[in-house]
mmCIF file of C-alpha atoms in Angstrom:
data_model
loop_
_atom_site.group_PDB
_atom_site.id
_atom_site.type_symbol
_atom_site.label_atom_id
_atom_site.label_comp_id
_atom_site.label_asym_id
_atom_site.label_seq_id
_atom_site.Cartn_x
_atom_site.Cartn_y
_atom_site.Cartn_z
ATOM 1 C CA MET F 19 0.083 0.008 0.062
ATOM 2 C CA SER F 20 1.147 3.523 -1.001
ATOM 3 C CA VAL F 21 1.126 6.106 1.398
ATOM 4 C CA ARG F 22 0.863 9.746 0.246
ATOM 5 C CA SER F 23 3.640 11.937 1.812
ATOM 6 C CA PRO F 24 2.002 15.255 3.413
ATOM 7 C CA GLU F 25 2.644 18.598 2.659
ATOM 8 C CA ASN F 26 4.887 20.230 4.936
ATOM 9 C CA ILE F 27 6.184 23.400 6.325
ATOM 10 C CA LEU F 28 9.977 22.944 7.109
ATOM 11 C CA PHE F 29 13.246 24.357 8.232
ATOM 12 C CA TYR F 30 16.107 23.329 6.097
ATOM 13 C CA LEU F 31 19.805 23.270 7.483
ATOM 14 C CA PRO F 32 22.916 24.923 6.149
ATOM 15 C CA PRO F 33 24.571 22.452 3.735
ATOM 16 C CA ASP F 34 27.516 21.560 6.058
ATOM 17 C CA GLN F 35 25.307 20.793 8.828
ATOM 18 C CA GLU F 36 23.029 18.738 6.444
ATOM 19 C CA GLN F 37 25.974 16.751 5.354
ATOM 20 C CA GLN F 38 26.956 15.776 9.039
ATOM 21 C CA VAL F 39 23.696 14.667 9.323
ATOM 22 C CA ARG F 40 23.674 12.276 6.115
ATOM 23 C CA ASP F 41 27.106 11.392 7.305
ATOM 24 C CA ILE F 42 25.796 9.946 10.457
ATOM 25 C CA PHE F 43 23.253 8.137 8.354
ATOM 26 C CA SER F 44 26.039 6.805 6.444
ATOM 27 C CA ALA F 45 27.682 5.560 9.360
ATOM 28 C CA LEU F 46 24.722 3.850 10.805
ATOM 29 C CA ASN F 47 24.148 2.251 7.543
ATOM 30 C CA ASP F 48 27.771 0.900 8.088
ATOM 31 C CA LEU F 49 26.787 -0.623 11.250
ATOM 32 C CA GLY F 50 24.180 -2.840 9.330
ATOM 33 C CA LEU F 51 21.210 -0.489 10.326
ATOM 34 C CA PRO F 52 18.614 0.852 7.924
ATOM 35 C CA GLN F 53 19.516 3.576 5.427
ATOM 36 C CA GLN F 54 17.900 6.647 5.826
ATOM 37 C CA ASN F 55 17.416 8.885 2.688
ATOM 38 C CA GLN F 56 15.417 11.814 3.655
ATOM 39 C CA ARG F 57 16.539 15.425 3.538
ATOM 40 C CA PRO F 58 17.564 16.487 6.854
ATOM 41 C CA HIS F 59 14.851 18.933 8.134
ATOM 42 C CA ILE F 60 13.051 20.357 11.228
ATOM 43 C CA THR F 61 9.108 20.298 10.554
ATOM 44 C CA VAL F 62 7.063 22.736 11.543
ATOM 45 C CA THR F 63 3.563 21.220 10.111
ATOM 46 C CA PHE F 64 2.461 18.996 7.696
ATOM 47 C CA ALA F 65 -1.048 18.299 6.307
ATOM 48 C CA PRO F 66 -2.257 15.818 3.295
ATOM 49 C CA ARG F 67 -2.865 19.134 1.539
ATOM 50 C CA MET F 68 -1.662 22.537 3.157
ATOM 51 C CA SER F 69 -3.975 25.243 3.553
ATOM 52 C CA PRO F 70 -2.944 28.265 1.564
ATOM 53 C CA GLU F 71 -3.881 30.374 4.703
ATOM 54 C CA VAL F 72 -1.333 28.371 6.669
ATOM 55 C CA VAL F 73 1.564 29.115 3.788
ATOM 56 C CA SER F 74 0.507 32.539 3.554
ATOM 57 C CA ARG F 75 0.749 33.161 7.628
ATOM 58 C CA ALA F 76 3.977 31.228 7.619
ATOM 59 C CA ALA F 77 5.669 33.508 4.913
ATOM 60 C CA GLU F 78 4.674 36.355 6.929
ATOM 61 C CA ILE F 79 5.939 35.141 10.326
ATOM 62 C CA LEU F 80 8.960 33.029 9.722
ATOM 63 C CA PRO F 81 11.188 35.645 7.993
ATOM 64 C CA PRO F 82 11.617 37.315 11.313
ATOM 65 C CA VAL F 83 12.999 33.971 12.974
ATOM 66 C CA VAL F 84 15.164 32.807 10.564
ATOM 67 C CA PRO F 85 17.671 31.844 10.745
ATOM 68 C CA ALA F 86 17.127 29.982 14.265
ATOM 69 C CA THR F 87 19.386 28.265 16.304
ATOM 70 C CA PHE F 88 18.424 24.551 17.823
ATOM 71 C CA THR F 89 19.964 22.890 20.740
ATOM 72 C CA ARG F 90 20.052 18.939 20.643
ATOM 73 C CA VAL F 91 18.692 17.764 24.175
ATOM 74 C CA GLY F 92 17.922 14.626 23.840
ATOM 75 C CA THR F 93 16.764 11.527 21.417
ATOM 76 C CA VAL F 94 13.131 10.652 21.608
ATOM 77 C CA ILE F 95 11.161 7.558 19.757
ATOM 78 C CA PHE F 96 7.582 8.485 18.213
ATOM 79 C CA GLY F 97 5.263 5.450 17.111
ATOM 80 C CA THR F 98 3.349 2.946 18.996
ATOM 81 C CA ARG F 99 3.339 0.213 15.999
ATOM 82 C CA SER F 100 5.664 -1.999 14.307
ATOM 83 C CA LYS F 101 7.977 0.990 12.742
ATOM 84 C CA GLN F 102 9.210 3.675 14.703
ATOM 85 C CA THR F 103 10.916 7.001 14.354
ATOM 86 C CA ILE F 104 13.667 8.080 16.257
ATOM 87 C CA ALA F 105 14.640 12.113 16.529
ATOM 88 C CA TRP F 106 16.567 14.154 17.908
ATOM 89 C CA LEU F 107 14.747 16.468 20.328
ATOM 90 C CA LEU F 108 15.542 20.266 19.837
ATOM 91 C CA GLU F 109 14.849 23.402 21.992
ATOM 92 C CA THR F 110 14.957 26.868 20.584
ATOM 93 C CA ASP F 111 14.043 30.481 21.524
ATOM 94 C CA SER F 112 10.659 31.607 22.332
ATOM 95 C CA ALA F 113 10.328 33.947 19.070
ATOM 96 C CA VAL F 114 10.562 30.595 17.171
ATOM 97 C CA THR F 115 8.432 28.589 19.364
ATOM 98 C CA GLU F 116 5.852 30.827 19.244
ATOM 99 C CA ALA F 117 5.802 31.477 15.528
ATOM 100 C CA ALA F 118 5.852 27.507 14.851
ATOM 101 C CA ARG F 119 2.911 27.223 17.572
ATOM 102 C CA GLU F 120 0.906 30.016 15.690
ATOM 103 C CA ILE F 121 1.566 28.153 11.852
ATOM 104 C CA CYS F 122 0.459 24.879 13.880
ATOM 105 C CA ALA F 123 -2.600 26.212 15.507
ATOM 106 C CA LEU F 124 -3.823 27.365 12.032
ATOM 107 C CA ASN F 125 -3.375 23.774 10.323
ATOM 108 C CA PRO F 126 -6.888 22.562 10.505
ATOM 109 C CA ASP F 127 -5.046 19.137 10.292
ATOM 110 C CA GLY F 128 -2.414 20.003 12.910
ATOM 111 C CA ARG F 129 -2.267 19.469 16.651
ATOM 112 C CA GLY F 130 -3.383 22.638 17.848
ATOM 113 C CA THR F 131 -0.615 24.767 19.350
ATOM 114 C CA GLU F 132 1.457 21.605 20.002
ATOM 115 C CA TRP F 133 4.848 21.702 18.463
ATOM 116 C CA ILE F 134 7.712 19.315 19.206
ATOM 117 C CA PRO F 135 10.795 20.567 17.483
ATOM 118 C CA HIS F 136 12.822 17.554 16.283
ATOM 119 C CA LEU F 137 14.773 16.447 13.574
ATOM 120 C CA THR F 138 14.032 12.802 12.533
ATOM 121 C CA VAL F 139 17.398 10.609 12.387
ATOM 122 C CA GLY F 140 15.801 7.183 11.885
ATOM 123 C CA LEU F 141 12.527 6.771 9.885
ATOM 124 C CA ARG F 142 10.651 3.593 9.957
ATOM 125 C CA ILE F 143 12.985 1.379 12.073
ATOM 126 C CA PRO F 144 11.436 -1.778 12.838
ATOM 127 C CA ARG F 145 10.677 -2.127 16.761
ATOM 128 C CA ALA F 146 13.026 -4.748 17.517
ATOM 129 C CA LEU F 147 15.837 -2.877 16.009
ATOM 130 C CA VAL F 148 15.118 0.699 17.938
ATOM 131 C CA PRO F 149 17.586 -0.114 20.867
ATOM 132 C CA ASP F 150 20.452 -1.026 18.543
ATOM 133 C CA TYR F 151 19.969 1.906 16.303
ATOM 134 C CA MET F 152 19.629 4.191 19.446
ATOM 135 C CA ARG F 153 22.997 2.728 20.663
ATOM 136 C CA GLY F 154 24.383 3.407 16.908
ATOM 137 C CA LEU F 155 23.551 6.640 17.063
ATOM 138 C CA GLU F 156 24.953 7.730 20.268
ATOM 139 C CA GLU F 157 28.393 5.679 18.587
ATOM 140 C CA VAL F 158 28.444 7.762 15.699
ATOM 141 C CA THR F 159 27.224 11.211 16.510
ATOM 142 C CA PRO F 160 30.018 13.582 17.512
ATOM 143 C CA THR F 161 29.486 14.871 20.702
ATOM 144 C CA ARG F 162 30.558 18.381 19.757
ATOM 145 C CA PHE F 163 27.414 18.385 17.222
ATOM 146 C CA LYS F 164 25.018 19.857 19.801
ATOM 147 C CA GLU F 165 23.696 22.872 17.555
ATOM 148 C CA LEU F 166 21.927 23.121 14.597
ATOM 149 C CA THR F 167 20.635 25.891 12.276
ATOM 150 C CA ALA F 168 17.538 26.720 10.617
ATOM 151 C CA LEU F 169 19.076 28.463 7.587
ATOM 152 C CA ARG F 170 15.693 28.837 6.078
ATOM 153 C CA ALA F 171 11.964 27.652 5.493
ATOM 154 C CA ALA F 172 10.025 26.530 2.758
ATOM 155 C CA TYR F 173 6.702 24.868 2.129
ATOM 156 C CA TRP F 174 7.239 21.339 0.215
ATOM 157 C CA ARG F 175 4.719 19.327 -1.682
ATOM 158 C CA PRO F 176 6.429 15.951 -2.126
ATOM 159 C CA ALA F 177 3.724 14.778 -4.483
ATOM 160 C CA THR F 178 4.387 17.240 -6.841
ATOM 161 C CA ARG F 179 7.892 17.859 -5.685
ATOM 162 C CA HIS F 180 7.088 21.533 -5.296
ATOM 163 C CA TYR F 181 9.207 23.924 -3.298
ATOM 164 C CA THR F 182 8.140 27.386 -2.184
ATOM 165 C CA HIS F 183 10.552 29.469 -0.330
ATOM 166 C CA LEU F 184 9.561 31.146 2.699
ATOM 167 C CA ALA F 185 12.458 32.211 4.620
ATOM 168 C CA GLY F 186 16.158 32.645 5.025
ATOM 169 C CA PRO F 187 18.520 32.803 1.704
ATOM 170 C CA GLU F 188 17.392 31.158 -1.427
ATOM 171 C CA PRO F 189 18.764 27.801 -1.878
ATOM 172 C CA GLU F 190 21.564 27.492 -4.304
ATOM 173 C CA GLY F 191 21.098 25.591 -7.922
#
C-alpha cells in the first residue's frame, strides 16, 4: 500500500550541517542499520493538503525568526506500531517557538498549538531494531554536534516535488 507523503512547512539546515547528518546516516548504515534517505529538516507542521492560509501566514511570520538556532537536548522515539521514528529532540528560543505554534494552530489537520521541535534521524525503524539504532546513533554522532541552524524555511509538496521558499536565503542551484 502506498502512503502519500504529506505537504509540509519545514526548516532546512545549512549544507554543512545537512552533510553532517547525512554522514551520521551513512555511519549508521555501515553498522548494518536501515538506510536513511530523507533530507534532514525540522518540521513545523504538515497536512495531506496544506491550507493556503497556513502557507501565507508562515511566509509572514517566519522571516523574522530565520535563521534560528536549535540545540539537541535528547533523543526521542515516536510511534506505537511495528515501525518507530527516532529523532533528536530540539529546543529553540521563544520567538521561533511562538511562530511555529501559531502556524500549527492555523493548520486544521494539525495538533493545535502543540509543536515538538525535532529532527528525524531514524524513519520507519522496526521496533526490534530500536535499541540497536539508539546505541548506534550514540556511537556515531559527534559529541560536539549539539547545535543546528534553521537556515531557511519552505513549503514542500512531495507529491509534485514543488518547493516554495518562505524565509532565509534562497537555496543555491
